[in-house]
Structure formats: C-alpha cells, structure tokens
Short mmCIF file of C-alpha atoms in Angstrom, two decimals:
data_model
loop_
_atom_site.label_atom_id
_atom_site.label_comp_id
_atom_site.label_asym_id
_atom_site.label_seq_id
_atom_site.Cartn_x
_atom_site.Cartn_y
_atom_site.Cartn_z
CA MET A 1 -34.78 75.78 68.18
CA THR A 2 -32.80 72.67 68.97
CA PRO A 3 -32.77 71.18 72.49
CA GLU A 4 -29.09 72.11 72.69
CA GLU A 5 -29.82 75.76 71.91
CA ILE A 6 -32.59 75.89 74.51
CA LYS A 7 -30.36 74.31 77.14
CA ASP A 8 -27.67 76.88 76.36
CA MET A 9 -29.99 79.84 76.95
CA PRO A 10 -29.42 81.94 80.10
CA LYS A 11 -32.21 81.57 82.64
CA LEU A 12 -32.10 85.29 83.51
CA GLY A 13 -32.79 87.74 80.70
CA PHE A 14 -32.22 91.50 80.96
CA GLY A 15 -35.45 93.27 80.02
CA LEU A 16 -34.80 96.81 78.80
CA MET A 17 -38.31 98.21 79.26
CA ARG A 18 -37.86 99.80 82.71
CA LEU A 19 -34.32 101.17 82.59
CA PRO A 20 -33.09 103.50 85.36
CA GLN A 21 -33.71 107.17 84.71
CA ARG A 22 -32.19 110.44 85.87
CA ASP A 23 -33.54 113.91 85.09
CA GLY A 24 -36.14 112.45 82.76
CA ALA A 25 -33.69 110.49 80.61
CA ILE A 26 -32.16 107.02 80.72
CA ASP A 27 -29.33 106.92 83.26
CA VAL A 28 -26.58 105.57 80.99
CA ASP A 29 -24.07 105.26 83.83
CA ALA A 30 -26.40 103.00 85.80
CA VAL A 31 -27.22 101.00 82.67
CA ARG A 32 -23.52 100.55 81.93
CA THR A 33 -22.94 99.19 85.44
CA MET A 34 -25.86 96.78 85.09
CA VAL A 35 -24.86 95.56 81.61
CA ASP A 36 -21.31 94.89 82.74
CA ALA A 37 -22.40 93.04 85.89
CA TYR A 38 -24.89 90.95 83.93
CA LEU A 39 -22.38 89.87 81.28
CA GLU A 40 -19.60 89.27 83.81
CA ALA A 41 -21.94 86.88 85.65
CA GLY A 42 -22.20 84.74 82.51
CA PHE A 43 -25.64 85.85 81.24
CA ASN A 44 -26.23 87.33 77.79
CA TYR A 45 -29.90 87.73 76.74
CA PHE A 46 -31.12 91.32 76.21
CA ASP A 47 -34.74 92.08 75.36
CA THR A 48 -35.89 95.41 73.95
CA ALA A 49 -38.61 96.69 71.60
CA TYR A 50 -39.23 99.44 69.07
CA VAL A 51 -41.42 101.40 71.50
CA TYR A 52 -39.56 101.00 74.81
CA HIS A 53 -38.51 104.34 76.28
CA GLY A 54 -39.80 106.06 73.16
CA GLY A 55 -37.28 104.19 71.01
CA ASN A 56 -34.35 105.05 73.26
CA SER A 57 -34.10 101.54 74.67
CA GLU A 58 -32.88 100.27 71.30
CA ARG A 59 -30.46 103.20 71.07
CA VAL A 60 -29.05 102.34 74.49
CA VAL A 61 -28.36 98.82 73.19
CA LYS A 62 -25.99 100.34 70.65
CA GLU A 63 -24.30 102.69 73.12
CA MET A 64 -24.01 100.36 76.10
CA LEU A 65 -23.71 96.96 74.42
CA THR A 66 -22.98 96.81 70.69
CA GLU A 67 -20.25 99.45 70.74
CA ARG A 68 -18.61 97.96 73.84
CA TYR A 69 -18.77 94.19 73.38
CA PRO A 70 -18.16 91.72 70.52
CA ARG A 71 -21.39 90.59 68.86
CA GLU A 72 -20.84 86.98 69.94
CA ARG A 73 -20.94 88.03 73.61
CA PHE A 74 -24.68 88.71 73.64
CA ARG A 75 -28.05 87.59 72.32
CA LEU A 76 -30.44 90.40 71.35
CA ALA A 77 -34.22 90.34 70.99
CA THR A 78 -36.54 93.08 69.78
CA LYS A 79 -40.11 93.36 68.48
CA LEU A 80 -42.22 94.64 65.59
CA PRO A 81 -45.18 96.79 66.80
CA ALA A 82 -48.53 96.18 65.09
CA TRP A 83 -49.79 99.62 66.11
CA ALA A 84 -47.06 101.32 64.02
CA LEU A 85 -47.91 99.37 60.84
CA GLU A 86 -50.16 100.72 58.12
CA THR A 87 -48.65 99.11 55.02
CA ALA A 88 -46.34 96.21 54.23
CA GLU A 89 -43.56 98.72 53.55
CA ASP A 90 -43.69 99.76 57.22
CA ARG A 91 -42.33 96.35 58.22
CA ASP A 92 -39.09 96.90 56.29
CA ARG A 93 -38.77 100.53 57.33
CA ILE A 94 -39.12 99.76 61.02
CA PHE A 95 -36.91 96.68 60.82
CA SER A 96 -34.13 98.65 59.13
CA GLU A 97 -34.50 101.38 61.71
CA GLN A 98 -34.18 98.81 64.50
CA LEU A 99 -31.01 97.31 63.02
CA ASP A 100 -29.54 100.81 62.76
CA ARG A 101 -30.62 101.85 66.25
CA CYS A 102 -29.10 98.75 67.80
CA GLY A 103 -26.00 98.80 65.61
CA VAL A 104 -26.33 95.16 64.54
CA SER A 105 -26.70 93.24 61.29
CA PHE A 106 -29.08 90.63 62.72
CA PHE A 107 -31.30 89.91 65.72
CA ASP A 108 -30.92 86.64 67.57
CA PHE A 109 -34.63 86.67 68.46
CA TYR A 110 -37.31 88.70 66.70
CA LEU A 111 -40.91 88.92 67.91
CA LEU A 112 -44.24 90.17 66.68
CA HIS A 113 -45.15 92.39 69.59
CA SER A 114 -48.20 91.74 71.78
CA LEU A 115 -50.53 89.38 69.94
CA GLU A 116 -53.94 89.61 71.58
CA ASP A 117 -57.60 89.08 70.83
CA GLY A 118 -58.53 91.88 68.46
CA GLY A 119 -56.58 94.20 66.24
CA HIS A 120 -52.92 93.29 66.64
CA TYR A 121 -53.11 89.71 65.39
CA GLN A 122 -55.32 90.78 62.49
CA THR A 123 -52.77 93.45 61.58
CA TYR A 124 -49.94 90.92 61.51
CA GLU A 125 -52.00 88.59 59.34
CA ARG A 126 -53.22 91.35 57.01
CA LEU A 127 -49.64 92.46 56.36
CA ASP A 128 -48.32 88.90 56.06
CA CYS A 129 -45.82 89.44 58.87
CA PHE A 130 -45.27 85.75 59.62
CA ARG A 131 -44.12 85.01 56.06
CA TRP A 132 -42.10 88.24 56.03
CA ALA A 133 -40.29 87.19 59.21
CA MET A 134 -39.38 83.86 57.64
CA GLU A 135 -37.90 85.75 54.69
CA GLN A 136 -35.79 87.81 57.10
CA LYS A 137 -34.69 84.60 58.78
CA ALA A 138 -33.71 83.03 55.46
CA ALA A 139 -31.68 86.14 54.70
CA GLY A 140 -29.83 85.83 58.02
CA ARG A 141 -31.25 88.99 59.59
CA ILE A 142 -33.26 86.99 62.16
CA ARG A 143 -31.94 83.88 63.88
CA HIS A 144 -35.12 82.82 65.72
CA PHE A 145 -38.71 84.00 65.27
CA GLY A 146 -41.65 84.14 67.67
CA PHE A 147 -44.16 86.48 69.26
CA SER A 148 -45.12 87.96 72.60
CA PHE A 149 -48.65 87.18 73.71
CA HIS A 150 -51.34 88.86 75.81
CA GLY A 151 -54.42 87.06 74.55
CA SER A 152 -56.69 84.15 75.40
CA PRO A 153 -55.75 80.46 75.39
CA GLU A 154 -58.12 79.97 72.46
CA LEU A 155 -56.29 82.58 70.39
CA LEU A 156 -52.91 81.10 71.30
CA GLU A 157 -53.97 77.70 69.97
CA GLN A 158 -55.40 79.32 66.84
CA VAL A 159 -52.12 81.14 66.11
CA LEU A 160 -49.96 78.11 66.78
CA ASP A 161 -52.14 75.92 64.55
CA ALA A 162 -51.89 78.47 61.73
CA HIS A 163 -48.16 79.11 62.15
CA PRO A 164 -46.09 76.02 62.98
CA GLU A 165 -43.01 78.02 61.93
CA VAL A 166 -43.05 79.87 65.27
CA GLU A 167 -40.02 78.79 67.33
CA PHE A 168 -40.83 80.31 70.73
CA VAL A 169 -43.50 82.34 72.50
CA GLN A 170 -43.15 85.00 75.19
CA ILE A 171 -45.94 85.07 77.78
CA GLN A 172 -46.71 86.81 81.05
CA LEU A 173 -46.15 84.20 83.73
CA ASN A 174 -46.00 84.43 87.51
CA TYR A 175 -47.58 82.71 90.48
CA ALA A 176 -50.12 85.50 91.03
CA ASP A 177 -51.48 85.18 87.47
CA TRP A 178 -51.40 81.39 87.23
CA ASN A 179 -55.15 81.13 87.83
CA ASN A 180 -56.02 84.75 86.97
CA GLN A 181 -59.20 84.54 84.89
CA VAL A 182 -58.03 87.37 82.63
CA VAL A 183 -54.35 86.56 82.13
CA GLN A 184 -54.69 82.73 82.45
CA SER A 185 -50.93 82.22 82.73
CA GLY A 186 -51.28 78.62 83.82
CA ARG A 187 -53.35 77.59 80.80
CA LEU A 188 -51.05 79.44 78.38
CA TYR A 189 -48.07 77.65 79.90
CA GLU A 190 -49.80 74.27 79.58
CA ILE A 191 -50.58 74.83 75.88
CA LEU A 192 -46.99 75.74 75.06
CA HIS A 193 -45.49 73.02 77.22
CA GLU A 194 -47.74 70.36 75.67
CA ARG A 195 -46.59 71.45 72.20
CA ARG A 196 -42.94 71.57 73.33
CA ILE A 197 -42.62 75.22 72.33
CA PRO A 198 -39.91 77.06 74.28
CA ILE A 199 -41.24 79.75 76.59
CA ILE A 200 -39.78 83.16 77.35
CA VAL A 201 -41.31 84.61 80.50
CA MET A 202 -42.20 88.28 80.93
CA GLU A 203 -43.54 89.92 84.08
CA PRO A 204 -42.27 87.18 86.45
CA ILE A 205 -42.46 89.73 89.28
CA LYS A 206 -45.63 91.31 87.87
CA GLY A 207 -44.22 94.76 87.28
CA GLY A 208 -42.54 94.77 90.69
CA THR A 209 -45.70 94.09 92.67
CA LEU A 210 -44.38 90.68 93.78
CA ALA A 211 -41.19 92.31 95.03
CA ASN A 212 -42.84 95.04 97.11
CA MET A 213 -45.60 93.23 98.93
CA GLU A 214 -47.96 93.99 101.75
CA PRO A 215 -46.03 93.26 105.01
CA ALA A 216 -48.24 90.36 106.08
CA LEU A 217 -47.59 88.56 102.79
CA GLU A 218 -43.86 89.23 102.88
CA GLU A 219 -43.71 87.77 106.38
CA LYS A 220 -45.05 84.45 105.08
CA PHE A 221 -42.01 84.20 102.81
CA ARG A 222 -39.54 85.34 105.46
CA ALA A 223 -40.88 82.82 107.95
CA ALA A 224 -40.01 80.04 105.52
CA ARG A 225 -36.71 81.45 104.22
CA PRO A 226 -35.48 84.42 106.29
CA ASP A 227 -32.74 85.41 103.84
CA ALA A 228 -34.79 85.17 100.64
CA THR A 229 -36.45 88.23 99.10
CA PRO A 230 -40.01 88.18 97.74
CA ALA A 231 -38.58 88.79 94.24
CA SER A 232 -36.41 85.68 94.50
CA TRP A 233 -39.48 83.58 95.34
CA ALA A 234 -41.24 84.87 92.21
CA LEU A 235 -38.21 84.18 90.00
CA ARG A 236 -37.69 80.71 91.45
CA PHE A 237 -41.35 79.89 90.76
CA VAL A 238 -41.05 80.44 87.01
CA GLY A 239 -37.47 79.16 86.87
CA SER A 240 -38.64 75.82 88.27
CA LEU A 241 -41.10 75.21 85.43
CA ASP A 242 -40.16 72.80 82.62
CA GLY A 243 -39.94 74.37 79.19
CA VAL A 244 -39.05 77.87 80.37
CA MET A 245 -36.15 79.04 78.23
CA THR A 246 -35.44 82.50 79.63
CA ILE A 247 -36.99 84.72 82.31
CA LEU A 248 -37.02 88.45 81.63
CA SER A 249 -36.63 90.86 84.49
CA GLY A 250 -37.08 94.57 83.81
CA MET A 251 -34.45 95.73 86.28
CA SER A 252 -34.43 99.47 86.92
CA GLU A 253 -31.45 99.87 89.25
CA PRO A 254 -28.13 98.10 89.94
CA ARG A 255 -29.39 96.78 93.27
CA GLN A 256 -32.10 94.79 91.50
CA MET A 257 -29.53 93.41 89.11
CA GLU A 258 -27.33 92.18 91.94
CA GLU A 259 -30.30 90.62 93.72
CA ASN A 260 -31.45 88.77 90.61
CA LEU A 261 -27.94 87.60 89.76
CA ALA A 262 -27.67 86.18 93.27
CA THR A 263 -30.85 84.17 92.65
CA PHE A 264 -29.64 82.70 89.35
CA ARG A 265 -25.92 82.22 89.94
CA SER A 266 -26.74 79.17 92.03
CA PHE A 267 -30.36 78.58 91.14
CA GLU A 268 -32.36 76.49 93.61
CA PRO A 269 -35.63 74.98 92.29
CA LEU A 270 -38.71 75.16 94.48
CA THR A 271 -39.30 72.39 96.98
CA ASP A 272 -42.74 71.04 97.84
CA ALA A 273 -42.61 73.10 101.04
CA ASP A 274 -41.82 76.22 99.00
CA ARG A 275 -44.78 75.57 96.72
CA ALA A 276 -47.04 75.31 99.76
CA VAL A 277 -45.84 78.71 100.97
CA ILE A 278 -46.53 80.30 97.59
CA ALA A 279 -50.00 78.74 97.51
CA ASP A 280 -50.69 80.26 100.93
CA VAL A 281 -49.53 83.68 99.73
CA VAL A 282 -51.71 83.45 96.61
CA ARG A 283 -54.77 82.62 98.70
CA ALA A 284 -54.11 85.67 100.87
CA MET A 285 -53.53 87.90 97.82
CA GLN A 286 -56.82 86.87 96.29
CA ASP A 287 -58.56 88.34 99.30
CA MET A 288 -56.99 91.77 98.63
CA PRO A 289 -58.71 94.13 96.15
CA LEU A 290 -55.61 95.20 94.20
CA VAL A 291 -55.46 96.36 90.57
CA PRO A 292 -53.13 94.00 88.61
CA CYS A 293 -51.34 96.76 86.67
CA THR A 294 -47.83 95.78 85.50
CA ALA A 295 -46.74 99.37 84.69
CA CYS A 296 -45.99 98.54 81.04
CA ARG A 297 -47.02 102.16 80.29
CA TYR A 298 -48.64 101.37 76.95
CA CYS A 299 -51.58 103.45 78.20
CA THR A 300 -49.70 106.69 78.79
CA ASP A 301 -48.40 107.77 75.36
CA GLY A 302 -51.79 108.49 73.86
CA CYS A 303 -53.57 109.84 76.95
CA PRO A 304 -54.98 113.26 75.95
CA ALA A 305 -55.04 114.34 79.61
CA GLY A 306 -51.41 113.36 80.16
CA ILE A 307 -52.26 111.17 83.15
CA HIS A 308 -49.44 108.97 84.45
CA ILE A 309 -51.89 106.09 84.67
CA PRO A 310 -49.68 103.27 86.09
CA ASP A 311 -48.40 105.60 88.83
CA VAL A 312 -51.93 106.72 89.69
CA ILE A 313 -52.99 103.06 89.92
CA ARG A 314 -50.02 102.39 92.20
CA ALA A 315 -51.28 105.13 94.52
CA LEU A 316 -54.81 103.75 94.28
CA ASN A 317 -53.67 100.24 95.23
CA THR A 318 -51.93 101.62 98.31
CA ALA A 319 -55.02 103.61 99.22
CA ARG A 320 -57.12 100.45 98.94
CA LEU A 321 -54.77 98.52 101.22
CA TYR A 322 -54.33 101.30 103.77
CA PRO A 323 -57.46 103.51 103.77
CA GLY A 324 -56.26 105.73 106.63
CA ASP A 325 -52.73 106.25 105.34
CA SER A 326 -51.83 109.71 104.04
CA ARG A 327 -48.95 108.43 101.91
CA PRO A 328 -51.00 107.56 98.80
CA LYS A 329 -52.28 111.15 98.61
CA MET A 330 -48.77 112.50 99.14
CA PHE A 331 -47.46 110.26 96.37
CA TYR A 332 -50.29 111.36 94.09
CA LYS A 333 -49.58 115.05 94.72
CA GLY A 334 -45.96 114.35 93.79
CA LEU A 335 -47.14 112.91 90.47
CA LEU A 336 -49.05 116.10 89.73
CA ARG A 337 -45.95 118.17 90.47
CA GLN A 338 -44.03 115.97 88.04
CA GLY A 339 -46.47 116.81 85.26
CA SER A 340 -49.16 114.13 85.45
CA GLY A 341 -52.70 115.10 84.65
CA ARG A 342 -55.28 114.60 87.37
CA ALA A 343 -57.31 111.40 87.46
CA SER A 344 -60.42 113.60 87.46
CA GLU A 345 -59.33 115.04 84.11
CA CYS A 346 -59.89 111.69 82.37
CA ILE A 347 -62.26 112.27 79.43
CA SER A 348 -63.16 108.56 79.09
CA CYS A 349 -61.91 108.35 75.51
CA GLY A 350 -60.96 104.68 76.01
CA GLN A 351 -57.54 104.91 74.33
CA CYS A 352 -55.86 103.48 77.42
CA GLU A 353 -58.19 100.49 77.68
CA SER A 354 -57.71 99.65 73.99
CA VAL A 355 -53.97 99.04 74.49
CA CYS A 356 -53.91 97.65 78.04
CA PRO A 357 -52.47 94.08 77.99
CA GLN A 358 -54.15 93.40 81.35
CA HIS A 359 -57.59 94.53 80.03
CA LEU A 360 -58.09 96.80 83.04
CA PRO A 361 -61.17 99.05 83.38
CA ILE A 362 -58.91 102.11 83.47
CA MET A 363 -61.65 104.72 83.05
CA GLU A 364 -63.47 103.37 86.11
CA LEU A 365 -60.20 103.23 88.01
CA MET A 366 -59.49 106.90 87.26
CA THR A 367 -62.89 107.80 88.70
CA GLU A 368 -62.09 105.80 91.83
CA ALA A 369 -58.64 107.35 92.04
CA ALA A 370 -60.08 110.84 91.84
CA GLU A 371 -62.48 110.02 94.66
CA LYS A 372 -59.81 108.49 96.92
CA LEU A 373 -56.81 110.67 96.14
CA GLU A 374 -58.15 114.13 95.35
CA GLN A 375 -60.36 114.67 98.40
#
C-alpha cells in the first residue's frame, strides 16, 4: 500500500463479528441504523469473515451495504478460513461463495484468517494460498492482501521473511495485552512497525472487557477524565500508535457505535499523563486473576456438549472478582435456560483449546466453572 492510501484509511473500522441479535438472529434493523450512522460520519471500512455468524455476517453485508450503497462508498475486507480447506479447489469455491454472499466483484482487503503456530499456517502454505491470493489480486478480485495473526513473534517474522508480498497484517492489540506473555501485542507491533508494514488492529477493547471494567479500575480513568468512557481510553491507546492503519471495533448495538464515533470524529491522541493513567490501570489489572477471553466464539461451534464457553467464562470471571456475589450464578442459570450445556458436561475432548486464539486452558476453566457456578 502507498503512504497516501494508508493515510486515507479510516481510523475506525466496523467489525462485523459481534452484530446485534434479536430472537436468535441478526437484528437487521439495528445493523441498518449502525451502518448508516457509520457511513454518514465519514468512515467506510467493514470487516467480516467467512465464518462470522455462521456465514450470515457476509450475507448481511449484501443486504445492509452492497444493495443500499454505491460500491465506491465503502471498503470491504473478508477472510479465507484454513479450517475449511482440504484441497486447492476449496480456495476458489469459498472465494466465489464470499463474492456472491457479499454481492461484490472484488474485495478491497482479503486476509488469510488466523495464522498461528501450528496447523493454520501450514495449511495455507500446503495449499499455496499466498501465491493464489496474488493471482486473485492480479485479476482484480483483491485490491490488497494480508493476514490476521494470533501467533508468536517468531512465527510472524518467519512469515514476513517468506512472503514480502504481504501488504498489511491484522493483530490483536490493546493496552492490556501489550506485555501479555501469551499474546505479546507489544512485540508484534514492534516487528510490524520496524518493517513499515501497515497494521490493522483487532480486539482493541479486548472483547468488551476493557469497556466493562471492575469499578475500582474504571474510577482511575474517570478521575483523570470524568467524561471519557473506558472504551474511549482503549481506542485512543491504539489510535495513538504510529503505523496503525485501521482499528476494528466489533460493535453490537447502536449505542456502542455512537460512543465510538464520538471518540474518532475529533480524535485526541494520548498525552503523557494519559499514558501514566493507563500504566496504573494495567498494574492493577495484573493483580486480578481474570481469564483473558475475547468472546471470539471459535470454541463453541464444535463443542459436543453445546457449552456456551465464552459466556461461561464471563460468569467465571465475575465469580472470581466477587466471590460472595450471587449474580454470576444467576447469569449462569440463564445460560442453561438459553440452551447452553453445563460446564460439568465438558468431556475434555480438547476441540475448544485447539482453536482458541488466546490459547486458554478451557478444559481446566470448565472444571473451575462447574465448581464455582453449579454449587
């Protein structure tokens, strides 16, 4: 990408992974409201994927965006899933399906989905997906090519050395994960920034956990800036970093859209005083035993017990923070009424851990959840 193209990118991207729902389906009325507000505010980057909402996220793109706005009004990104590929022919089949779902003739940004240490990267290499993507670009069906990444710094350097054709990389980046020994956001950022590779940020609010914080942590932010929300602090952190092209926010209701638009309409970079506040919050967070689940829900589709794992972990985190509070158990009982399997019904098959981008010990967590929430 040219410096001019990077400069022209909107700082706020609309992530379509956590769309609002009603009666078990995507709430198209709410999505319509959010799409219109986002575009009217001057932003235009939409990020989806083949697997989001069981494929319905891409279909919503066609219904709410492609059929309602001229193609030049928006930039669209989607992703090729390694776990759905068996043969080279699958690449073309899925790609054609994505174009049809979204109702477009090309994607502005196309990504290999979730490179990580282990199977996914090997799958992309085995099926020659990097060369294939360049062929799609030459044919005009892809404008810019990159990948999303959940692996180690060592793997990132290996991939970039092997594939200088990559134009951008999408990484998980937020202040809570900057020094996280598993995610290593800070080191990943440094590698990309040193190589002058544009960065797309995912999970800037860490699946919402940096927007809904423990009261003592939230008070640290409010003491410094009474009118600023915790989410705005998280977004300003990543938006203040050099080399960040676009920041994806998986907004799930119109209120979140309005809040994020307010942050980016007149974006204010962090001051030194702001950075000191965030450092203080991070130190306090590191003393709290919370599970860093981002609710990506990759773990749920193949769970033989039908456990709503991210929601169970959410209840577990609350139970860890507030041992005497009855609300985590009430929330958990609500999950069971909604059709979730019990944490105690986990059969330890390991499917969830094999696809977890955060590398969480989910089987152990289900045992802990059963002990804390089912008594």
